[in-house]
Amino acid sequence: MPPRPLHHQLFLSRNIIITEKTDMHLVWSKNRIFLKPIPRFLLDPDFWTHHLLCSSASKEMLEGSDDDYAYACVKRHELVACGLGFLFSYAALVSHESDFHIAQREYLIPEDASWLAWKCLVRQLLEQHSYHAVNKRYWYGELRLSRIDKIYRLTQPQCLLRGYSSSYYHYSDFFNDEVGPIASFTVYVAVVLAAMQVGLSTDRLSSSSVFQDVSWGFTVFAIIAPPAAFLAVFLVFVVSFASSWSHTRYHENKRYRHMGVLHKM
């Protein structure tokens, strides 16, 4: 499904966040959507001719054997697929003139571009468009960050803590997201315990051994589960904090070594 136009993103109360990371383009989280601005060179036909498309002219520019040229063409084909997919995503994002003005206001499109030139570009993209010609990433349009995080945590062991991209920039956000569901679950448990207590006060249920066993088991569960869940969240926070601190220190030391200075704590 193609991404929805920019005016519809604003209708959904999403803030447009500029990112220069291509892997975050069209990723959304809560009331934000991350968009990478269109690089000016992708709108230049000469750039595509000399640096992306394989032709006789580009063969003269590439030094080496025919095998090297073939390898370079394969790599260029991958870049072309990514570039076409990226522009195709903007063909959907900027579908109306209002979207075009929003894009220029948010610095997503060069300010010297015109609406007529943009329509001409989109027309060419749509006339020659084929899903097989674009990178598979752009087949899926908008992606939910929390869903990608879960997939990465389950499939990439090194991303167990941070996921695809850490969505917690403040510790309060982490605790709000993790403790909130536990608090709601604790309230539900309290309601169930109150109902069981009422049930045990009735003649019909007080004489039921099955109900008494279930009540006993759920009472033990209610005593153990909430503290265990809070403890698990705290342990995850401690491990995440230690990992983040270690990561920061590593890159800090690497930066100081590159600068040739001795960093003392």
PDB file of C-alpha atoms in Angstrom:
ATOM      1  CA  MET A   1       0.000   0.000   0.000  1.00  0.00           C
ATOM      2  CA  PRO A   2       1.531   3.372  -0.983  1.00  0.00           C
ATOM      3  CA  PRO A   3       2.064   5.966   1.766  1.00  0.00           C
ATOM      4  CA  ARG A   4      -0.752   8.400   2.371  1.00  0.00           C
ATOM      5  CA  PRO A   5      -0.395  12.018   1.160  1.00  0.00           C
ATOM      6  CA  LEU A   6       1.156  14.670   3.389  1.00  0.00           C
ATOM      7  CA  HIS A   7      -2.137  16.484   3.958  1.00  0.00           C
ATOM      8  CA  HIS A   8      -3.600  13.226   5.275  1.00  0.00           C
ATOM      9  CA  GLN A   9      -0.597  12.792   7.590  1.00  0.00           C
ATOM     10  CA  LEU A  10      -1.449  16.167   9.122  1.00  0.00           C
ATOM     11  CA  PHE A  11      -5.095  15.111   9.287  1.00  0.00           C
ATOM     12  CA  LEU A  12      -3.942  12.158  11.430  1.00  0.00           C
ATOM     13  CA  SER A  13      -2.198  14.665  13.755  1.00  0.00           C
ATOM     14  CA  ARG A  14       1.224  13.355  12.800  1.00  0.00           C
ATOM     15  CA  ASN A  15       4.231  15.621  13.016  1.00  0.00           C
ATOM     16  CA  ILE A  16       6.595  15.407  10.044  1.00  0.00           C
ATOM     17  CA  ILE A  17      10.091  14.670  11.353  1.00  0.00           C
ATOM     18  CA  ILE A  18      12.981  15.125   8.944  1.00  0.00           C
ATOM     19  CA  THR A  19      15.617  12.397   8.983  1.00  0.00           C
ATOM     20  CA  GLU A  20      18.636  11.848   6.767  1.00  0.00           C
ATOM     21  CA  LYS A  21      18.600   8.119   7.540  1.00  0.00           C
ATOM     22  CA  THR A  22      17.085   6.299   4.577  1.00  0.00           C
ATOM     23  CA  ASP A  23      16.160   3.298   6.743  1.00  0.00           C
ATOM     24  CA  MET A  24      13.837   5.552   8.787  1.00  0.00           C
ATOM     25  CA  HIS A  25      11.996   6.958   5.764  1.00  0.00           C
ATOM     26  CA  LEU A  26       8.207   6.341   6.014  1.00  0.00           C
ATOM     27  CA  VAL A  27       8.507   4.889   9.528  1.00  0.00           C
ATOM     28  CA  TRP A  28       5.902   6.216  11.957  1.00  0.00           C
ATOM     29  CA  SER A  29       5.504   6.123  15.711  1.00  0.00           C
ATOM     30  CA  LYS A  30       2.649   7.540  17.772  1.00  0.00           C
ATOM     31  CA  ASN A  31       2.080  11.072  16.431  1.00  0.00           C
ATOM     32  CA  ARG A  32       5.231  11.235  14.274  1.00  0.00           C
ATOM     33  CA  ILE A  33       6.252  10.135  10.815  1.00  0.00           C
ATOM     34  CA  PHE A  34       9.877  10.204   9.708  1.00  0.00           C
ATOM     35  CA  LEU A  35      10.597  11.383   6.173  1.00  0.00           C
ATOM     36  CA  LYS A  36      13.886  11.774   4.344  1.00  0.00           C
ATOM     37  CA  PRO A  37      14.028  14.876   2.123  1.00  0.00           C
ATOM     38  CA  ILE A  38      14.578  14.325  -1.582  1.00  0.00           C
ATOM     39  CA  PRO A  39      18.279  14.835  -2.367  1.00  0.00           C
ATOM     40  CA  ARG A  40      18.672  17.424  -5.096  1.00  0.00           C
ATOM     41  CA  PHE A  41      20.783  15.077  -7.231  1.00  0.00           C
ATOM     42  CA  LEU A  42      17.891  12.579  -7.563  1.00  0.00           C
ATOM     43  CA  LEU A  43      16.002  15.253  -9.506  1.00  0.00           C
ATOM     44  CA  ASP A  44      18.915  15.745 -11.926  1.00  0.00           C
ATOM     45  CA  PRO A  45      18.653  13.619 -15.129  1.00  0.00           C
ATOM     46  CA  ASP A  46      22.408  13.949 -15.741  1.00  0.00           C
ATOM     47  CA  PHE A  47      23.128  12.334 -12.384  1.00  0.00           C
ATOM     48  CA  TRP A  48      21.008   9.324 -13.292  1.00  0.00           C
ATOM     49  CA  THR A  49      22.699   9.036 -16.691  1.00  0.00           C
ATOM     50  CA  HIS A  50      26.296   9.273 -15.490  1.00  0.00           C
ATOM     51  CA  HIS A  51      26.139   7.698 -12.032  1.00  0.00           C
ATOM     52  CA  LEU A  52      23.228   5.267 -11.894  1.00  0.00           C
ATOM     53  CA  LEU A  53      22.165   3.949 -15.274  1.00  0.00           C
ATOM     54  CA  CYS A  54      24.398   1.502 -17.137  1.00  0.00           C
ATOM     55  CA  SER A  55      25.093   2.526 -20.749  1.00  0.00           C
ATOM     56  CA  SER A  56      27.903   2.691 -23.258  1.00  0.00           C
ATOM     57  CA  ALA A  57      28.833   6.100 -21.918  1.00  0.00           C
ATOM     58  CA  SER A  58      28.997   4.833 -18.357  1.00  0.00           C
ATOM     59  CA  LYS A  59      31.111   1.870 -19.513  1.00  0.00           C
ATOM     60  CA  GLU A  60      33.748   4.261 -20.771  1.00  0.00           C
ATOM     61  CA  MET A  61      33.777   5.984 -17.386  1.00  0.00           C
ATOM     62  CA  LEU A  62      34.209   2.718 -15.470  1.00  0.00           C
ATOM     63  CA  GLU A  63      37.719   1.365 -15.600  1.00  0.00           C
ATOM     64  CA  GLY A  64      38.416  -2.378 -15.544  1.00  0.00           C
ATOM     65  CA  SER A  65      37.411  -5.570 -17.292  1.00  0.00           C
ATOM     66  CA  ASP A  66      33.984  -6.633 -18.512  1.00  0.00           C
ATOM     67  CA  ASP A  67      33.487  -8.545 -15.253  1.00  0.00           C
ATOM     68  CA  ASP A  68      34.134  -5.374 -13.278  1.00  0.00           C
ATOM     69  CA  TYR A  69      31.678  -3.527 -15.478  1.00  0.00           C
ATOM     70  CA  ALA A  70      29.052  -6.241 -14.974  1.00  0.00           C
ATOM     71  CA  TYR A  71      29.568  -6.144 -11.201  1.00  0.00           C
ATOM     72  CA  ALA A  72      29.310  -2.351 -11.216  1.00  0.00           C
ATOM     73  CA  CYS A  73      26.090  -2.564 -13.223  1.00  0.00           C
ATOM     74  CA  VAL A  74      24.582  -4.955 -10.689  1.00  0.00           C
ATOM     75  CA  LYS A  75      25.390  -2.517  -7.906  1.00  0.00           C
ATOM     76  CA  ARG A  76      24.025   0.355  -9.960  1.00  0.00           C
ATOM     77  CA  HIS A  77      20.838  -1.602 -10.584  1.00  0.00           C
ATOM     78  CA  GLU A  78      20.372  -1.935  -6.827  1.00  0.00           C
ATOM     79  CA  LEU A  79      20.878   1.815  -6.411  1.00  0.00           C
ATOM     80  CA  VAL A  80      18.423   2.520  -9.212  1.00  0.00           C
ATOM     81  CA  ALA A  81      15.831   0.304  -7.515  1.00  0.00           C
ATOM     82  CA  CYS A  82      16.304   2.222  -4.254  1.00  0.00           C
ATOM     83  CA  GLY A  83      16.191   5.601  -6.017  1.00  0.00           C
ATOM     84  CA  LEU A  84      13.054   4.738  -7.991  1.00  0.00           C
ATOM     85  CA  GLY A  85      11.361   3.383  -4.883  1.00  0.00           C
ATOM     86  CA  PHE A  86      12.249   6.527  -2.961  1.00  0.00           C
ATOM     87  CA  LEU A  87      10.842   8.805  -5.672  1.00  0.00           C
ATOM     88  CA  PHE A  88       7.802   6.557  -6.017  1.00  0.00           C
ATOM     89  CA  SER A  89       7.112   7.008  -2.295  1.00  0.00           C
ATOM     90  CA  TYR A  90       7.123  10.779  -2.817  1.00  0.00           C
ATOM     91  CA  ALA A  91       4.798  10.424  -5.792  1.00  0.00           C
ATOM     92  CA  ALA A  92       2.266   9.139  -3.247  1.00  0.00           C
ATOM     93  CA  LEU A  93       3.202  11.580  -0.472  1.00  0.00           C
ATOM     94  CA  VAL A  94       2.910  14.597  -2.779  1.00  0.00           C
ATOM     95  CA  SER A  95      -0.277  13.829  -4.689  1.00  0.00           C
ATOM     96  CA  HIS A  96      -1.873  17.275  -4.601  1.00  0.00           C
ATOM     97  CA  GLU A  97      -0.683  20.842  -4.864  1.00  0.00           C
ATOM     98  CA  SER A  98      -1.371  21.280  -1.161  1.00  0.00           C
ATOM     99  CA  ASP A  99       0.976  18.353  -0.484  1.00  0.00           C
ATOM    100  CA  PHE A 100       3.626  20.038  -2.641  1.00  0.00           C
ATOM    101  CA  HIS A 101       3.460  23.241  -0.598  1.00  0.00           C
ATOM    102  CA  ILE A 102       3.586  21.247   2.642  1.00  0.00           C
ATOM    103  CA  ALA A 103       6.663  19.398   1.346  1.00  0.00           C
ATOM    104  CA  GLN A 104       8.431  22.654   0.502  1.00  0.00           C
ATOM    105  CA  ARG A 105       7.462  24.159   3.838  1.00  0.00           C
ATOM    106  CA  GLU A 106       8.932  21.133   5.633  1.00  0.00           C
ATOM    107  CA  TYR A 107      12.085  21.212   3.421  1.00  0.00           C
ATOM    108  CA  LEU A 108      11.311  17.835   1.865  1.00  0.00           C
ATOM    109  CA  ILE A 109      11.530  19.159  -1.701  1.00  0.00           C
ATOM    110  CA  PRO A 110      14.013  21.787  -2.976  1.00  0.00           C
ATOM    111  CA  GLU A 111      12.494  25.249  -2.753  1.00  0.00           C
ATOM    112  CA  ASP A 112      13.318  26.066  -6.380  1.00  0.00           C
ATOM    113  CA  ALA A 113      11.211  23.151  -7.657  1.00  0.00           C
ATOM    114  CA  SER A 114       7.859  23.986  -9.249  1.00  0.00           C
ATOM    115  CA  TRP A 115       4.523  22.237  -9.076  1.00  0.00           C
ATOM    116  CA  LEU A 116       4.385  21.841 -12.882  1.00  0.00           C
ATOM    117  CA  ALA A 117       7.852  20.242 -12.968  1.00  0.00           C
ATOM    118  CA  TRP A 118       6.852  17.927 -10.129  1.00  0.00           C
ATOM    119  CA  LYS A 119       3.713  16.810 -11.978  1.00  0.00           C
ATOM    120  CA  CYS A 120       5.830  16.063 -15.043  1.00  0.00           C
ATOM    121  CA  LEU A 121       8.238  13.962 -12.980  1.00  0.00           C
ATOM    122  CA  VAL A 122       5.436  12.023 -11.296  1.00  0.00           C
ATOM    123  CA  ARG A 123       3.771  11.397 -14.658  1.00  0.00           C
ATOM    124  CA  GLN A 124       6.986   9.876 -15.993  1.00  0.00           C
ATOM    125  CA  LEU A 125       7.374   7.734 -12.867  1.00  0.00           C
ATOM    126  CA  LEU A 126       3.826   6.399 -13.073  1.00  0.00           C
ATOM    127  CA  GLU A 127       3.951   5.729 -16.816  1.00  0.00           C
ATOM    128  CA  GLN A 128       7.160   3.698 -16.495  1.00  0.00           C
ATOM    129  CA  HIS A 129       6.482   2.302 -13.046  1.00  0.00           C
ATOM    130  CA  SER A 130       6.813  -1.388 -12.234  1.00  0.00           C
ATOM    131  CA  TYR A 131       6.929  -2.851  -8.734  1.00  0.00           C
ATOM    132  CA  HIS A 132       9.680  -5.195  -9.906  1.00  0.00           C
ATOM    133  CA  ALA A 133      11.849  -2.167 -10.730  1.00  0.00           C
ATOM    134  CA  VAL A 134      11.793  -0.721  -7.199  1.00  0.00           C
ATOM    135  CA  ASN A 135      13.393  -1.944  -4.014  1.00  0.00           C
ATOM    136  CA  LYS A 136      11.124  -4.291  -2.029  1.00  0.00           C
ATOM    137  CA  ARG A 137      11.237  -1.953   0.945  1.00  0.00           C
ATOM    138  CA  TYR A 138       8.988   0.485  -0.910  1.00  0.00           C
ATOM    139  CA  TRP A 139       6.355  -2.145  -1.633  1.00  0.00           C
ATOM    140  CA  TYR A 140       5.044  -1.725   1.913  1.00  0.00           C
ATOM    141  CA  GLY A 141       4.732   2.061   2.259  1.00  0.00           C
ATOM    142  CA  GLU A 142       4.430   3.246   5.856  1.00  0.00           C
ATOM    143  CA  LEU A 143       5.854   1.015   8.575  1.00  0.00           C
ATOM    144  CA  ARG A 144       5.025   1.077  12.284  1.00  0.00           C
ATOM    145  CA  LEU A 145       8.174   1.525  14.387  1.00  0.00           C
ATOM    146  CA  SER A 146       6.931  -0.548  17.332  1.00  0.00           C
ATOM    147  CA  ARG A 147       6.160  -3.481  15.014  1.00  0.00           C
ATOM    148  CA  ILE A 148       9.608  -3.309  13.389  1.00  0.00           C
ATOM    149  CA  ASP A 149      11.189  -3.163  16.857  1.00  0.00           C
ATOM    150  CA  LYS A 150       9.436  -6.390  17.851  1.00  0.00           C
ATOM    151  CA  ILE A 151      10.521  -8.136  14.642  1.00  0.00           C
ATOM    152  CA  TYR A 152      14.131  -7.069  15.147  1.00  0.00           C
ATOM    153  CA  ARG A 153      14.142  -8.144  18.801  1.00  0.00           C
ATOM    154  CA  LEU A 154      12.844 -11.587  17.823  1.00  0.00           C
ATOM    155  CA  THR A 155      15.086 -12.112  14.787  1.00  0.00           C
ATOM    156  CA  GLN A 156      18.251 -10.110  15.543  1.00  0.00           C
ATOM    157  CA  PRO A 157      19.893 -11.048  18.887  1.00  0.00           C
ATOM    158  CA  GLN A 158      22.125  -7.956  18.804  1.00  0.00           C
ATOM    159  CA  CYS A 159      18.981  -5.779  18.625  1.00  0.00           C
ATOM    160  CA  LEU A 160      17.278  -7.365  21.635  1.00  0.00           C
ATOM    161  CA  LEU A 161      17.431  -4.180  23.730  1.00  0.00           C
ATOM    162  CA  ARG A 162      17.373  -1.358  21.213  1.00  0.00           C
ATOM    163  CA  GLY A 163      15.213  -2.963  18.522  1.00  0.00           C
ATOM    164  CA  TYR A 164      15.222  -1.362  15.070  1.00  0.00           C
ATOM    165  CA  SER A 165      15.634   2.166  16.377  1.00  0.00           C
ATOM    166  CA  SER A 166      15.400   3.131  20.004  1.00  0.00           C
ATOM    167  CA  SER A 167      12.122   5.024  20.467  1.00  0.00           C
ATOM    168  CA  TYR A 168      12.889   6.056  24.040  1.00  0.00           C
ATOM    169  CA  TYR A 169      14.727   9.357  24.272  1.00  0.00           C
ATOM    170  CA  HIS A 170      13.757   9.924  27.912  1.00  0.00           C
ATOM    171  CA  TYR A 171      13.596   7.402  30.739  1.00  0.00           C
ATOM    172  CA  SER A 172      10.118   8.668  31.601  1.00  0.00           C
ATOM    173  CA  ASP A 173       8.887   7.494  28.171  1.00  0.00           C
ATOM    174  CA  PHE A 174      10.237   4.020  28.866  1.00  0.00           C
ATOM    175  CA  PHE A 175       8.496   3.734  32.234  1.00  0.00           C
ATOM    176  CA  ASN A 176       5.239   5.223  30.906  1.00  0.00           C
ATOM    177  CA  ASP A 177       5.075   2.653  28.111  1.00  0.00           C
ATOM    178  CA  GLU A 178       6.160  -0.346  30.186  1.00  0.00           C
ATOM    179  CA  VAL A 179       4.577   0.366  33.577  1.00  0.00           C
ATOM    180  CA  GLY A 180       1.236   1.575  32.190  1.00  0.00           C
ATOM    181  CA  PRO A 181       0.057  -1.850  30.946  1.00  0.00           C
ATOM    182  CA  ILE A 182       1.201  -3.493  34.172  1.00  0.00           C
ATOM    183  CA  ALA A 183      -0.780  -0.968  36.226  1.00  0.00           C
ATOM    184  CA  SER A 184      -3.882  -1.615  34.110  1.00  0.00           C
ATOM    185  CA  PHE A 185      -3.427  -5.359  34.521  1.00  0.00           C
ATOM    186  CA  THR A 186      -3.075  -4.934  38.302  1.00  0.00           C
ATOM    187  CA  VAL A 187      -6.396  -3.071  38.425  1.00  0.00           C
ATOM    188  CA  TYR A 188      -8.033  -5.898  36.463  1.00  0.00           C
ATOM    189  CA  VAL A 189      -6.591  -8.454  38.901  1.00  0.00           C
ATOM    190  CA  ALA A 190      -7.984  -6.449  41.818  1.00  0.00           C
ATOM    191  CA  VAL A 191     -11.452  -6.456  40.229  1.00  0.00           C
ATOM    192  CA  VAL A 192     -11.289 -10.237  39.695  1.00  0.00           C
ATOM    193  CA  LEU A 193     -10.187 -10.802  43.314  1.00  0.00           C
ATOM    194  CA  ALA A 194     -13.078  -8.668  44.552  1.00  0.00           C
ATOM    195  CA  ALA A 195     -15.512 -10.700  42.436  1.00  0.00           C
ATOM    196  CA  MET A 196     -14.049 -13.951  43.773  1.00  0.00           C
ATOM    197  CA  GLN A 197     -14.422 -12.690  47.319  1.00  0.00           C
ATOM    198  CA  VAL A 198     -18.096 -11.949  46.646  1.00  0.00           C
ATOM    199  CA  GLY A 199     -18.483 -15.388  45.074  1.00  0.00           C
ATOM    200  CA  LEU A 200     -16.980 -17.108  48.116  1.00  0.00           C
ATOM    201  CA  SER A 201     -19.487 -15.348  50.345  1.00  0.00           C
ATOM    202  CA  THR A 202     -22.389 -17.014  48.531  1.00  0.00           C
ATOM    203  CA  ASP A 203     -23.651 -20.480  49.526  1.00  0.00           C
ATOM    204  CA  ARG A 204     -23.453 -21.907  46.008  1.00  0.00           C
ATOM    205  CA  LEU A 205     -19.796 -21.016  45.339  1.00  0.00           C
ATOM    206  CA  SER A 206     -18.486 -21.341  48.873  1.00  0.00           C
ATOM    207  CA  SER A 207     -19.277 -25.067  48.752  1.00  0.00           C
ATOM    208  CA  SER A 208     -17.597 -25.530  45.357  1.00  0.00           C
ATOM    209  CA  SER A 209     -14.146 -27.059  45.748  1.00  0.00           C
ATOM    210  CA  VAL A 210     -13.278 -26.200  42.145  1.00  0.00           C
ATOM    211  CA  PHE A 211     -14.052 -22.503  42.653  1.00  0.00           C
ATOM    212  CA  GLN A 212     -12.092 -22.476  45.898  1.00  0.00           C
ATOM    213  CA  ASP A 213      -9.070 -24.038  44.175  1.00  0.00           C
ATOM    214  CA  VAL A 214      -9.266 -21.504  41.352  1.00  0.00           C
ATOM    215  CA  SER A 215      -9.609 -18.662  43.856  1.00  0.00           C
ATOM    216  CA  TRP A 216      -6.626 -19.918  45.819  1.00  0.00           C
ATOM    217  CA  GLY A 217      -4.494 -20.224  42.670  1.00  0.00           C
ATOM    218  CA  PHE A 218      -5.481 -16.821  41.333  1.00  0.00           C
ATOM    219  CA  THR A 219      -4.817 -15.221  44.727  1.00  0.00           C
ATOM    220  CA  VAL A 220      -1.270 -16.585  44.738  1.00  0.00           C
ATOM    221  CA  PHE A 221      -0.852 -15.414  41.152  1.00  0.00           C
ATOM    222  CA  ALA A 222      -2.117 -11.930  42.069  1.00  0.00           C
ATOM    223  CA  ILE A 223       0.430 -11.728  44.906  1.00  0.00           C
ATOM    224  CA  ILE A 224       3.391 -12.803  42.784  1.00  0.00           C
ATOM    225  CA  ALA A 225       2.693 -11.540  39.229  1.00  0.00           C
ATOM    226  CA  PRO A 226       2.574  -7.716  39.630  1.00  0.00           C
ATOM    227  CA  PRO A 227       5.800  -7.455  41.701  1.00  0.00           C
ATOM    228  CA  ALA A 228       7.510  -9.879  39.303  1.00  0.00           C
ATOM    229  CA  ALA A 229       6.419  -7.775  36.318  1.00  0.00           C
ATOM    230  CA  PHE A 230       7.658  -4.559  37.941  1.00  0.00           C
ATOM    231  CA  LEU A 231      10.937  -6.280  38.789  1.00  0.00           C
ATOM    232  CA  ALA A 232      11.302  -7.465  35.179  1.00  0.00           C
ATOM    233  CA  VAL A 233      10.765  -3.921  33.889  1.00  0.00           C
ATOM    234  CA  PHE A 234      13.348  -2.606  36.349  1.00  0.00           C
ATOM    235  CA  LEU A 235      15.870  -5.256  35.274  1.00  0.00           C
ATOM    236  CA  VAL A 236      15.292  -4.423  31.604  1.00  0.00           C
ATOM    237  CA  PHE A 237      15.837  -0.758  32.433  1.00  0.00           C
ATOM    238  CA  VAL A 238      19.081  -1.508  34.290  1.00  0.00           C
ATOM    239  CA  VAL A 239      20.425  -3.678  31.460  1.00  0.00           C
ATOM    240  CA  SER A 240      19.345  -1.131  28.844  1.00  0.00           C
ATOM    241  CA  PHE A 241      20.934   1.719  30.817  1.00  0.00           C
ATOM    242  CA  ALA A 242      24.191  -0.227  31.229  1.00  0.00           C
ATOM    243  CA  SER A 243      24.225  -1.108  27.523  1.00  0.00           C
ATOM    244  CA  SER A 244      23.561   2.498  26.512  1.00  0.00           C
ATOM    245  CA  TRP A 245      26.242   3.804  28.870  1.00  0.00           C
ATOM    246  CA  SER A 246      28.767   1.260  27.575  1.00  0.00           C
ATOM    247  CA  HIS A 247      27.904   2.132  23.968  1.00  0.00           C
ATOM    248  CA  THR A 248      28.329   5.841  24.685  1.00  0.00           C
ATOM    249  CA  ARG A 249      31.655   5.335  26.436  1.00  0.00           C
ATOM    250  CA  TYR A 250      32.961   3.181  23.580  1.00  0.00           C
ATOM    251  CA  HIS A 251      32.206   5.801  20.946  1.00  0.00           C
ATOM    252  CA  GLU A 252      33.451   8.570  23.211  1.00  0.00           C
ATOM    253  CA  ASN A 253      36.815   6.852  23.672  1.00  0.00           C
ATOM    254  CA  LYS A 254      36.963   6.090  19.949  1.00  0.00           C
ATOM    255  CA  ARG A 255      36.344   9.753  19.168  1.00  0.00           C
ATOM    256  CA  TYR A 256      39.027  10.955  21.584  1.00  0.00           C
ATOM    257  CA  ARG A 257      41.525   8.460  20.166  1.00  0.00           C
ATOM    258  CA  HIS A 258      40.766   9.776  16.689  1.00  0.00           C
ATOM    259  CA  MET A 259      41.316  13.326  17.967  1.00  0.00           C
ATOM    260  CA  GLY A 260      44.630  12.247  19.485  1.00  0.00           C
ATOM    261  CA  VAL A 261      43.804  13.515  22.953  1.00  0.00           C
ATOM    262  CA  LEU A 262      43.732  11.690  26.271  1.00  0.00           C
ATOM    263  CA  HIS A 263      40.323  11.705  27.869  1.00  0.00           C
ATOM    264  CA  LYS A 264      40.339  11.557  31.638  1.00  0.00           C
ATOM    265  CA  MET A 265      37.274  10.964  33.705  1.00  0.00           C
TER     266      MET A 265
END
